[in-house]
Coordinates of C-alpha atoms and ligand atoms in Angstrom, one line a residue:
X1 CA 8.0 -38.9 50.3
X2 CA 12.2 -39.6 49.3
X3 CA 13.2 -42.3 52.2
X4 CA 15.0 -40.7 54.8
X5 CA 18.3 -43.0 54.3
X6 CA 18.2 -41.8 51.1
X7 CA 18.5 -38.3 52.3
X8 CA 20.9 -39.0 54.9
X9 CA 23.3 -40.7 52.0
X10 CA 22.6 -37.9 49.3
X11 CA 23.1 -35.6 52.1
X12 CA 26.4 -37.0 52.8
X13 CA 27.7 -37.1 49.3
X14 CA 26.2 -33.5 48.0
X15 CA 26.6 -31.3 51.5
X16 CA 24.9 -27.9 50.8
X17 CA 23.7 -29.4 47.2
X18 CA 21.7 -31.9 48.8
X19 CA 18.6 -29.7 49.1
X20 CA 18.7 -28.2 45.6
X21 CA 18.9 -32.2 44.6
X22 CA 15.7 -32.7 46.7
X23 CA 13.6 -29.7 45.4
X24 CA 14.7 -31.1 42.1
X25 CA 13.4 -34.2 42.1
X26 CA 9.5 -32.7 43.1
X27 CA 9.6 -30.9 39.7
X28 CA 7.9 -32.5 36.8
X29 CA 10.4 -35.0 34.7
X30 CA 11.7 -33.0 31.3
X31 CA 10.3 -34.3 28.4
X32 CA 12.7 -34.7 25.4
X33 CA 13.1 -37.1 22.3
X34 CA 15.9 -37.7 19.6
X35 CA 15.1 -37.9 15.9
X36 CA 15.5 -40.3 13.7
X37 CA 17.8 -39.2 10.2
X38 CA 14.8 -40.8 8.7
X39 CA 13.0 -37.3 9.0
X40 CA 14.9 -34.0 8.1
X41 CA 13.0 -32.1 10.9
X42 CA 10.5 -32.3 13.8
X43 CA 6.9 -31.8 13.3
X44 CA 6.0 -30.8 16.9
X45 CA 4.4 -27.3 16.9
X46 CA 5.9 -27.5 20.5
X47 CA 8.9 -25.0 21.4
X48 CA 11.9 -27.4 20.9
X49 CA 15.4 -26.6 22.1
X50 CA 17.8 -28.1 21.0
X51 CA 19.6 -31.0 23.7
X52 CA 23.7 -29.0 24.2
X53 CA 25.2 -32.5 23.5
X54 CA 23.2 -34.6 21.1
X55 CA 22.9 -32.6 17.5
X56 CA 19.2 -34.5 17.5
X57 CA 18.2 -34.5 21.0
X58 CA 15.6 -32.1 21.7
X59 CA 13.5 -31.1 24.6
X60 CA 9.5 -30.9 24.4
X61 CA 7.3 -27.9 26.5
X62 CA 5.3 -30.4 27.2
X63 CA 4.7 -33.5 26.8
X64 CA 2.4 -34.9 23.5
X65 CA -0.1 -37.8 23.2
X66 CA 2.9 -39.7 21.6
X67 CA 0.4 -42.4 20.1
X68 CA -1.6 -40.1 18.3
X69 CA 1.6 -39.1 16.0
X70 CA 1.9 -41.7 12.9
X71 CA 5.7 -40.9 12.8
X72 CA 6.5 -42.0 16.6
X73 CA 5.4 -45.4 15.1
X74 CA 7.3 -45.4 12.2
X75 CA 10.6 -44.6 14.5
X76 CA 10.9 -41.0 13.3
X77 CA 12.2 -40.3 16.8
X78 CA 12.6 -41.7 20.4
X79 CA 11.1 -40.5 23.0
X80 CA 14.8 -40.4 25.4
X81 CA 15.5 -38.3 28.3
X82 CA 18.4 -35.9 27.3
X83 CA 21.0 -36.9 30.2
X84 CA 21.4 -40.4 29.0
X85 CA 21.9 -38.8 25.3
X86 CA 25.7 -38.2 26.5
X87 CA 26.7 -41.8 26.2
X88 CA 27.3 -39.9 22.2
X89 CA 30.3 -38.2 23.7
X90 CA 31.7 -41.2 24.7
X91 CA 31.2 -42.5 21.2
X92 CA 32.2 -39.5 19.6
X93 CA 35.6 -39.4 21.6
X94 CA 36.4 -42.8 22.1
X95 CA 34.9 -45.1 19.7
X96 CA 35.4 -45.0 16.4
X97 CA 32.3 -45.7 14.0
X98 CA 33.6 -48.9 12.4
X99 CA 33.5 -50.7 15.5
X100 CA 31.8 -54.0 16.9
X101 CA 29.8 -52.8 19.7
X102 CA 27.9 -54.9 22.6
X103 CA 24.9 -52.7 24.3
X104 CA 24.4 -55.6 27.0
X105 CA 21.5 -54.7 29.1
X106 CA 19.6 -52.6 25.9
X107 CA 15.9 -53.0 26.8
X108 CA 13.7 -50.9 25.7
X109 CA 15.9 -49.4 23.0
X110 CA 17.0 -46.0 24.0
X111 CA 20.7 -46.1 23.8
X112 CA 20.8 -48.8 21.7
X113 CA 18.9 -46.9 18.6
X114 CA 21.2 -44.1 19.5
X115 CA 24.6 -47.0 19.1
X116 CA 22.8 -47.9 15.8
X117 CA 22.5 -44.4 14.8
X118 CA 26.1 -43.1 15.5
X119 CA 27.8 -46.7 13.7
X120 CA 25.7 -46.6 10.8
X121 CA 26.5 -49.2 8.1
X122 CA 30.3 -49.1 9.3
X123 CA 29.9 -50.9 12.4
X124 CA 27.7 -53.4 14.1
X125 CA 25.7 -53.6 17.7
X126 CA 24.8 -56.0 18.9
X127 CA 21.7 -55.4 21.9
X128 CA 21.1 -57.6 24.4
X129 CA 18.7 -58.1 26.9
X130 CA 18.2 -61.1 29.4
X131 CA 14.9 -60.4 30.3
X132 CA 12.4 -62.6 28.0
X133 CA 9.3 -59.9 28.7
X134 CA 11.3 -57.0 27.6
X135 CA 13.4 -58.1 24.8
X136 CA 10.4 -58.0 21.7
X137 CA 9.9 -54.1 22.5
X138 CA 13.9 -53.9 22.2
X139 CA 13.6 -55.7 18.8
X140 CA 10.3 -53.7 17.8
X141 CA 12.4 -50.8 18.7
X142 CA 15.1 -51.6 16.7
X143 CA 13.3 -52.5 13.4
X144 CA 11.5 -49.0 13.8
X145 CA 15.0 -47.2 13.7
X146 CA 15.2 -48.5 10.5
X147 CA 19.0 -49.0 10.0
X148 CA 19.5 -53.0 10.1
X149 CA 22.9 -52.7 11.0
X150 CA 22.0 -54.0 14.9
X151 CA 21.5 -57.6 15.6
X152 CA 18.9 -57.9 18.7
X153 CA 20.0 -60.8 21.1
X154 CA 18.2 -62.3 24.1
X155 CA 21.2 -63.9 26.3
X156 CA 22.7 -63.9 29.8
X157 CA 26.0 -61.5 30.0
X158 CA 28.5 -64.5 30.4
X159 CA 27.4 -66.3 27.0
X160 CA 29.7 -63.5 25.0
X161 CA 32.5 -63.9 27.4
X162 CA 32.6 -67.8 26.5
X163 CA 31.5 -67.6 22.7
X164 CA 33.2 -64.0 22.0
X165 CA 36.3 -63.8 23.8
X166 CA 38.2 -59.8 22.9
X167 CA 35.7 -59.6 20.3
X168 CA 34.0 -56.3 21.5
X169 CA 35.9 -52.9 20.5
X170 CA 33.1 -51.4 23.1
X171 CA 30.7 -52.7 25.3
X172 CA 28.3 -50.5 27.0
X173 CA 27.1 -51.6 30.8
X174 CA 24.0 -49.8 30.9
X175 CA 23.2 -51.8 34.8
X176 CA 20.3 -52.7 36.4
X177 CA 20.0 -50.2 39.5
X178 CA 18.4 -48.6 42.2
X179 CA 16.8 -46.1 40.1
X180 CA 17.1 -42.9 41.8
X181 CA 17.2 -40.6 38.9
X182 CA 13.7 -41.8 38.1
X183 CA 12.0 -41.3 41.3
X184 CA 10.7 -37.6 39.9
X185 CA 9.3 -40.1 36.7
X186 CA 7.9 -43.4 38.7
X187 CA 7.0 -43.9 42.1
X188 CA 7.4 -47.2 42.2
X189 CA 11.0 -46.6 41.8
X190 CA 10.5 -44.3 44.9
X191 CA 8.6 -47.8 46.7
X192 CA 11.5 -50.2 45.6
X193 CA 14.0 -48.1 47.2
X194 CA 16.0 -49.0 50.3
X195 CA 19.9 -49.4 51.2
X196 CA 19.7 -53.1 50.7
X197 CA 18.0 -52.7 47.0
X198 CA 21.5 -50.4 46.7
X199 CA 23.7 -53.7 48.3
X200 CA 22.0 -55.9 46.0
X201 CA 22.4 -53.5 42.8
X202 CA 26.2 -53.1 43.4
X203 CA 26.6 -57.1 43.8
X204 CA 24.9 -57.7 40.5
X205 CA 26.4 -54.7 38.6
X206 CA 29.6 -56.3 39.5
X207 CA 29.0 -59.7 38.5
X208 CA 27.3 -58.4 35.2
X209 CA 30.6 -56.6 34.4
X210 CA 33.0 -59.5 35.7
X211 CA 30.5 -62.2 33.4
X212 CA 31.1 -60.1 30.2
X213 CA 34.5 -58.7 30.8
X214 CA 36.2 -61.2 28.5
X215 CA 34.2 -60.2 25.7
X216 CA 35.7 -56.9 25.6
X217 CA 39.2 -56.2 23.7
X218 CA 42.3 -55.5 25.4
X219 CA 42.6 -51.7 24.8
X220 CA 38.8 -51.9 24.1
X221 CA 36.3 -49.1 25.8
X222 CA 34.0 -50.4 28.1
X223 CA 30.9 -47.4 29.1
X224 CA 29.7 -48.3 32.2
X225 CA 26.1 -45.7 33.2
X226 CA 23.0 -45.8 35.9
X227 CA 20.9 -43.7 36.3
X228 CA 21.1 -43.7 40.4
X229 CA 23.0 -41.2 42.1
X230 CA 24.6 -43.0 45.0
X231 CA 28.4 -43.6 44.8
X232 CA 28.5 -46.9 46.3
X233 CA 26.4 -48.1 42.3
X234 CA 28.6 -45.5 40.8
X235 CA 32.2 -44.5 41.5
X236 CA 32.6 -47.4 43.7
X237 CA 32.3 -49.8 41.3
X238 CA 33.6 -47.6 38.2
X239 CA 37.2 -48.1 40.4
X240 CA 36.1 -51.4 40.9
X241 CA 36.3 -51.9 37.3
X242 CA 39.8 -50.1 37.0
X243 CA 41.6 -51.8 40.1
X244 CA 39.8 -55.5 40.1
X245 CA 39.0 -55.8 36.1
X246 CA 42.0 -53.6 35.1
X247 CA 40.8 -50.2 32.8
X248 CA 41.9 -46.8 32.6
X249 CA 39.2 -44.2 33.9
X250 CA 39.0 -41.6 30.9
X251 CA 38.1 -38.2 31.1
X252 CA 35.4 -36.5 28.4
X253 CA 35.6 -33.3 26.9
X254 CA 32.1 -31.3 28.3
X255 CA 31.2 -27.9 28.1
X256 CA 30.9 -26.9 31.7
X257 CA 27.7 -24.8 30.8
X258 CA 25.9 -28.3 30.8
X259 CA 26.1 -28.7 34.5
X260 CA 27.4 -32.0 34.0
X261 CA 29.5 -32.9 37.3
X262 CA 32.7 -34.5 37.2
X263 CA 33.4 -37.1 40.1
X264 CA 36.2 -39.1 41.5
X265 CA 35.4 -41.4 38.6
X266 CA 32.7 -40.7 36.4
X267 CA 30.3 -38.0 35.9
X268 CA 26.9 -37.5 37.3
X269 CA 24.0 -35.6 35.8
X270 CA 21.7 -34.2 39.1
X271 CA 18.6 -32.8 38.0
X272 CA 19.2 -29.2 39.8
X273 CA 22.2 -29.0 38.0
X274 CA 21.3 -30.4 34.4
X275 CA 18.4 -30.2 32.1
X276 CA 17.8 -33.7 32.1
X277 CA 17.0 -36.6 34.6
X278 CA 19.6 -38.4 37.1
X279 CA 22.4 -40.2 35.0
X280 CA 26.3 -41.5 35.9
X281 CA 28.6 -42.7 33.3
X282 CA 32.3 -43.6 33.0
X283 CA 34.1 -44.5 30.1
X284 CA 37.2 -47.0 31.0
X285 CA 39.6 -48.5 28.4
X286 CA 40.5 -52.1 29.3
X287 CA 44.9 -52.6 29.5
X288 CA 46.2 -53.2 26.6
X289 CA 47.3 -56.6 26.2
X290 CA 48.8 -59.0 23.3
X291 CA 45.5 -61.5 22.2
X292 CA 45.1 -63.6 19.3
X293 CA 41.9 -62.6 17.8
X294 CA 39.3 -65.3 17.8
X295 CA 38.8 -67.6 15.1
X296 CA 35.1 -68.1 13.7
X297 CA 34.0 -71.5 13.3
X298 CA 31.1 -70.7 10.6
X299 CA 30.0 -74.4 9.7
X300 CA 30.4 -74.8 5.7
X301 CA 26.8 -75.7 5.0
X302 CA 25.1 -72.5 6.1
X303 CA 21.9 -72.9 7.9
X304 CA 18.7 -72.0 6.5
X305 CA 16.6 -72.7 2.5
X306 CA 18.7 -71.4 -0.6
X307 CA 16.8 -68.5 -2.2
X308 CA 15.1 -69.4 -5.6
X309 CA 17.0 -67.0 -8.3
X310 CA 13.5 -64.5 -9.0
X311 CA 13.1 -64.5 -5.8
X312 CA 16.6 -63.0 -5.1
X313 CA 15.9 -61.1 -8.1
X314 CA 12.5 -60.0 -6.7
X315 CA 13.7 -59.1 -2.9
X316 CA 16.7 -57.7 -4.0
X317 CA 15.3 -54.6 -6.3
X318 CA 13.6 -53.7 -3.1
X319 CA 16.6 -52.6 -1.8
X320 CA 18.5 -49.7 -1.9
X321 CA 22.0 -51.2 -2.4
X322 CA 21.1 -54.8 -2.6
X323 CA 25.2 -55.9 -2.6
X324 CA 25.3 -54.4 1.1
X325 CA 23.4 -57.3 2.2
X326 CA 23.8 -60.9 3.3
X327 CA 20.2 -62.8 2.7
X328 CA 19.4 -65.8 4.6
X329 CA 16.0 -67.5 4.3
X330 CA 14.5 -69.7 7.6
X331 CA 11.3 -71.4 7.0
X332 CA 8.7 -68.8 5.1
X333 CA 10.9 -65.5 6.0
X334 CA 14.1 -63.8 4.4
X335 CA 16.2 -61.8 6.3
X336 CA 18.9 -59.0 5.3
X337 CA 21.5 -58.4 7.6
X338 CA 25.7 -56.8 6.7
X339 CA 27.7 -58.0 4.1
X340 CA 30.8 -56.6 5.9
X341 CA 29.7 -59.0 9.6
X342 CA 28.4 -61.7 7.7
X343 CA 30.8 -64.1 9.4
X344 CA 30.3 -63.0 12.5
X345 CA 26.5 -62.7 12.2
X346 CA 26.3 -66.1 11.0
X347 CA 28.4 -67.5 13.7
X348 CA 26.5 -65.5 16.3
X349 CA 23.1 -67.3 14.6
X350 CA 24.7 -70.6 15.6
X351 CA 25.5 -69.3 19.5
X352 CA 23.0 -67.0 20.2
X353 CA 19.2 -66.7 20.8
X354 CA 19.0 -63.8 18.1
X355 CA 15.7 -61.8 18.3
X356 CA 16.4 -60.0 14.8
X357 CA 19.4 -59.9 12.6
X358 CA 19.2 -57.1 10.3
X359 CA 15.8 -56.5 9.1
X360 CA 13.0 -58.9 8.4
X361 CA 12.9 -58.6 4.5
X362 CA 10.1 -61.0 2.8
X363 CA 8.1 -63.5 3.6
X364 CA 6.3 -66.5 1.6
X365 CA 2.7 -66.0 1.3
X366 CA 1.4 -68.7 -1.1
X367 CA 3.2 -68.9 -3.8
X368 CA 5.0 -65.5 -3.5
X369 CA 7.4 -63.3 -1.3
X370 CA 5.9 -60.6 0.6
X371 CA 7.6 -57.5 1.8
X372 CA 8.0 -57.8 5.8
X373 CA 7.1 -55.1 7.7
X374 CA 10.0 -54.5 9.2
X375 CA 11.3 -53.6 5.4
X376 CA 9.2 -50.6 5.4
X377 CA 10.5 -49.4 8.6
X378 CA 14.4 -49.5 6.5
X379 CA 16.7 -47.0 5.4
X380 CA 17.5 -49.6 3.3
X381 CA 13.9 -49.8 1.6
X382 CA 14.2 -48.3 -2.1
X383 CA 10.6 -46.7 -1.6
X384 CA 9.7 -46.5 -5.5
X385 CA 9.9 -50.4 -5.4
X386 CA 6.4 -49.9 -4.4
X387 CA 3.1 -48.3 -5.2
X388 CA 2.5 -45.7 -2.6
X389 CA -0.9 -44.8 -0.7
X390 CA -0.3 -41.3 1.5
X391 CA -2.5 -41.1 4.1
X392 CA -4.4 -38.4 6.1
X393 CA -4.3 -38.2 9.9
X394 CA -7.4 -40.0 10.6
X395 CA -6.2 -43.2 7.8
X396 CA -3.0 -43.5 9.5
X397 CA -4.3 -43.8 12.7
X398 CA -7.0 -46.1 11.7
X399 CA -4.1 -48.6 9.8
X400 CA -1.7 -48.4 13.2
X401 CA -5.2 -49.9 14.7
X402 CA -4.8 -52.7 12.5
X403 CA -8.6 -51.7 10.5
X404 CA -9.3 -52.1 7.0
X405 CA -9.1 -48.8 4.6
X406 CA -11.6 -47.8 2.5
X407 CA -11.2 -48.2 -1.0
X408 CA -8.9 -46.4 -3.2
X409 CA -8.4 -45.9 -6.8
X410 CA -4.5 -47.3 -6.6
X411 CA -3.5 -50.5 -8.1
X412 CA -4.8 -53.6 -7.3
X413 CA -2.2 -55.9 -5.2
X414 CA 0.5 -54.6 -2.6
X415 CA 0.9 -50.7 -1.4
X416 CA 3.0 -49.2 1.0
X417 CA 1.2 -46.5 3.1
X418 CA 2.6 -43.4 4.2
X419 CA 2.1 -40.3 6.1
X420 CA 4.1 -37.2 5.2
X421 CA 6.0 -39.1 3.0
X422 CA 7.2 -41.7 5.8
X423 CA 6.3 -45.3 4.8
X424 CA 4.1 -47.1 8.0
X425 CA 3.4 -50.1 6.3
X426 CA 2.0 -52.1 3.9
X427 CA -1.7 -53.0 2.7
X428 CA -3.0 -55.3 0.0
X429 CA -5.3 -53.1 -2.1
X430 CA -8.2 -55.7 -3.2
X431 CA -10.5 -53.2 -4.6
X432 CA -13.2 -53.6 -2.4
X433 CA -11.0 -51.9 0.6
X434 CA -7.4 -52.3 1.4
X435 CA -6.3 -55.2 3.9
X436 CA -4.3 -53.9 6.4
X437 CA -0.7 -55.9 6.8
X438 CA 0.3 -53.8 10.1
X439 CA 1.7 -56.2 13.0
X440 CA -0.9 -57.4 14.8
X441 CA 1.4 -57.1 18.0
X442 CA 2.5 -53.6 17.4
X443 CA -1.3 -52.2 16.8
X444 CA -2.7 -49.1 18.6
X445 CA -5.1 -50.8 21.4
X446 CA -6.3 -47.6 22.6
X447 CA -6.7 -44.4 21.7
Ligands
LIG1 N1 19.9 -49.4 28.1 C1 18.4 -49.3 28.2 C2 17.9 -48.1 27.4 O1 18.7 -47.2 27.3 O2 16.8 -48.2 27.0 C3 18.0 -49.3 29.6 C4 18.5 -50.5 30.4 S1 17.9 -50.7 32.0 C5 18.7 -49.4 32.9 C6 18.8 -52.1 32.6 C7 18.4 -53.4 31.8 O3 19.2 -54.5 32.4 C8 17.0 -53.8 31.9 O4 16.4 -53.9 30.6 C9 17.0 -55.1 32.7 O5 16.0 -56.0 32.2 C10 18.4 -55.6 32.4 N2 18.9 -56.6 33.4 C11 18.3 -56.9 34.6 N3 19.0 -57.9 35.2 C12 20.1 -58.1 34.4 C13 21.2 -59.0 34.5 N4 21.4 -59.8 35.6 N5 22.1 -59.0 33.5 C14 21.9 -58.2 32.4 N6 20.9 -57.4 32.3 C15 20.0 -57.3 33.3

């Protein structure tokens, strides 16, 4: 049962929609995912069309035992729901892909994989997320996408301001809300629900933009999205942004067939109306305004062990285009993370609790380096750098549970498993069976 204030306020603000809104949200939730340009096409026998406004989104007939697909583990494609997919048109139209981007609430991953995918190794995001419980699954999430140009962060909105002031040529507000475009996907979202929950929401949205506003570059785009519906979370404080912060509200090109509705500011995606679940987004670009772009105080001594020469020599043929990346080693693990944001990376290292910079690349084991797993989950891995074991169904399953493989005829010493071709990880082959190097953290508990 929807809470009757929320009727009365939908009510108010849809008129002879409101009903079609309400049937809406009885349906069952659409199920749709975005690939991965690790994988050239899908592998789900499901009928897939294609999502209008994301050249990768597409939406599922039904929904799969995700678990029991290898390849949703090895970040082949994110399982997203298709209305939040349009933050790409705001990229596409006002951001330009070498840019420094700030996804400041990003946990668990979704738009931040889909930031990471649209920069590519031009530009750099940077995801944050304040909550300590749900920023590893936004670093696993990362890692799995596989494209190291993200660095995963674990601060409160008003550190960038301080340490990174008109750094940001985009930051994307993705708030904390009431969650009324979920309450077809979660009751509990139905539970939480009341006008105060909305009161609250809007007091902490705003302070979350006001924290991080100075982060953000004069002229710079700021993306500001829930996924409620109510216009005091939305339009309200999209103008609020405009009037009190001082931004431009900017209009996106969309094909009307969508369904997408434009607003007083903004635009809403209702579930009657769209193929998708309840989203709101508006792009703003902050006034112009002359700055003086920060200076990074990178101390001369960099932090971290110097890298024995064959080691370098070692870890760096496992790459793809070893000269893209900065290295820095911290205790037993070396990390790769941009060349082109090194300076800014390292200073962010000396600021920031970072999560993950780049990609986890080796580790000491004994008296050698180790690939790290999150190196087989890389665009940047050069794959023939290893022996590879392709497994069946069953073999891949059992190695995302974290069991020992039987024994194969491949060389003795480190293999990197794979299903369809996809590398999943890593095992040490020892002849007798093959030790299984999958995180313990990101196993399969249950099948
Ligand atoms: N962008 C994410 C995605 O696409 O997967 C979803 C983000 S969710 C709508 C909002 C996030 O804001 C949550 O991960 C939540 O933990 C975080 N959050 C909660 N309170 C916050 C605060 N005061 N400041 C910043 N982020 C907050």
């Amino acid at each position: 049962m929807l809470p009757v204030e929320f009727l009365d306020m939908m009510q108010q603000q849809l008129g002879q929609q409101a009903p079609l809104l309400f049937r809406a949200l009885e349906d069952e939730p659409v199920v749709s995912i975005r690939l991965n340009d690790k994988i050239d096409e899908l592998s789900f026998d499901a009928d897939a069309d294609e999502v209008p406004w994301h050249y990768d989104g597409y939406y599922l007939s039904e929904r799969p035992m995700f678990t029991l697909d290898p390849l949703f583990h090895a970040g082949c494609y994110y399982v997203q729901e298709a209305s939040s997919m349009l933050i790409q048109l705001a990229l596409e139209q006002y951001v330009p892909e070498q840019s420094v981007v700030l996804d400041l609430c990003a946990a668990p991953g979704g738009k931040a994989t889909l930031i990471s995918q649209y920069l590519g190794q031009d530009g750099l995001l940077v995801a944050n997320e304040v909550v300590r419980q749900r920023v590893f699954v936004l670093s696993e999430n990362i890692q799995k996408w596989g494209n190291g140009n993200t660095v995963v962060t674990h601060n409160s909105p008003a550190l960038f301001a301080d340490a990174l002031p008109n750094m940001f040529d985009c930051i994307l507000v993705d708030a904390p809300c009431s969650g009324e475009g979920m309450f077809r996907k979660d009751e509990q979202a139905v539970a939480d629900w009341s006008m105060r929950t909305v009161r609250t929401c809007v007091e902490r949205q705003r302070s979350i933009l006001s924290d991080v506003w100075d982060a953000l570059k004069p002229g710079g785009i700021i993306i500001y999205s829930t996924c409620t519906f109510n216009r005091h979370e939305d339009e309200e404080n999209a103008m609020w942004i405009a009037e009190e912060l001082g931004a431009d509200i900017l209009p996106l090109r969309l094909d009307p067939a969508w369904g997408v509705t434009e607003s007083l500011a903004g635009y809403h995606c209702y579930p009657h109306l769209v193929r998708g679940e309840g989203f709101y987004l508006c792009v703003l670009r902050k006034h112009r305004a002359d700055y003086t772009p920060m200076k990074l105080r990178v101390p001369r001594k960099p932090a971290g062990t110097p890298i024995a020469p064959d080691t370098l020599e070692t870890v760096r043929s496992w790459l793809h285009h070893p000269d893209d990346w900065a290295l820095r080693q911290a205790d037993r693990f070396i990390t790769a993370y941009p060349m082109q944001y090194k300076e800014l990376i390292d200073y962010m290292a000396t600021k920031f609790l970072c999560i993950s910079t780049g990609f986890g690349l080796a580790e000491e084991r004994g008296k050698f380096f180790a690939p790290q797993h999150s190196l087989s989950m890389s665009k940047a891995l050069r794959q023939e750098a290893f022996p590879a074991l392709e497994l069946n169904l069953e073999n891949a399953l059992a190695f995302l549970r974290t069991e020992a493989l039987p024994m194969t005829n491949m060389p003795l010493g480190l293999l990197m498993v794979t299903y369809h071709g996809i590398p999943l990880g890593f095992v040490k082959n020892v002849g007798a069976r093959c030790n299984n190097l999958y995180p313990n953290e990101w196993r399969i508990r249950k099948l």
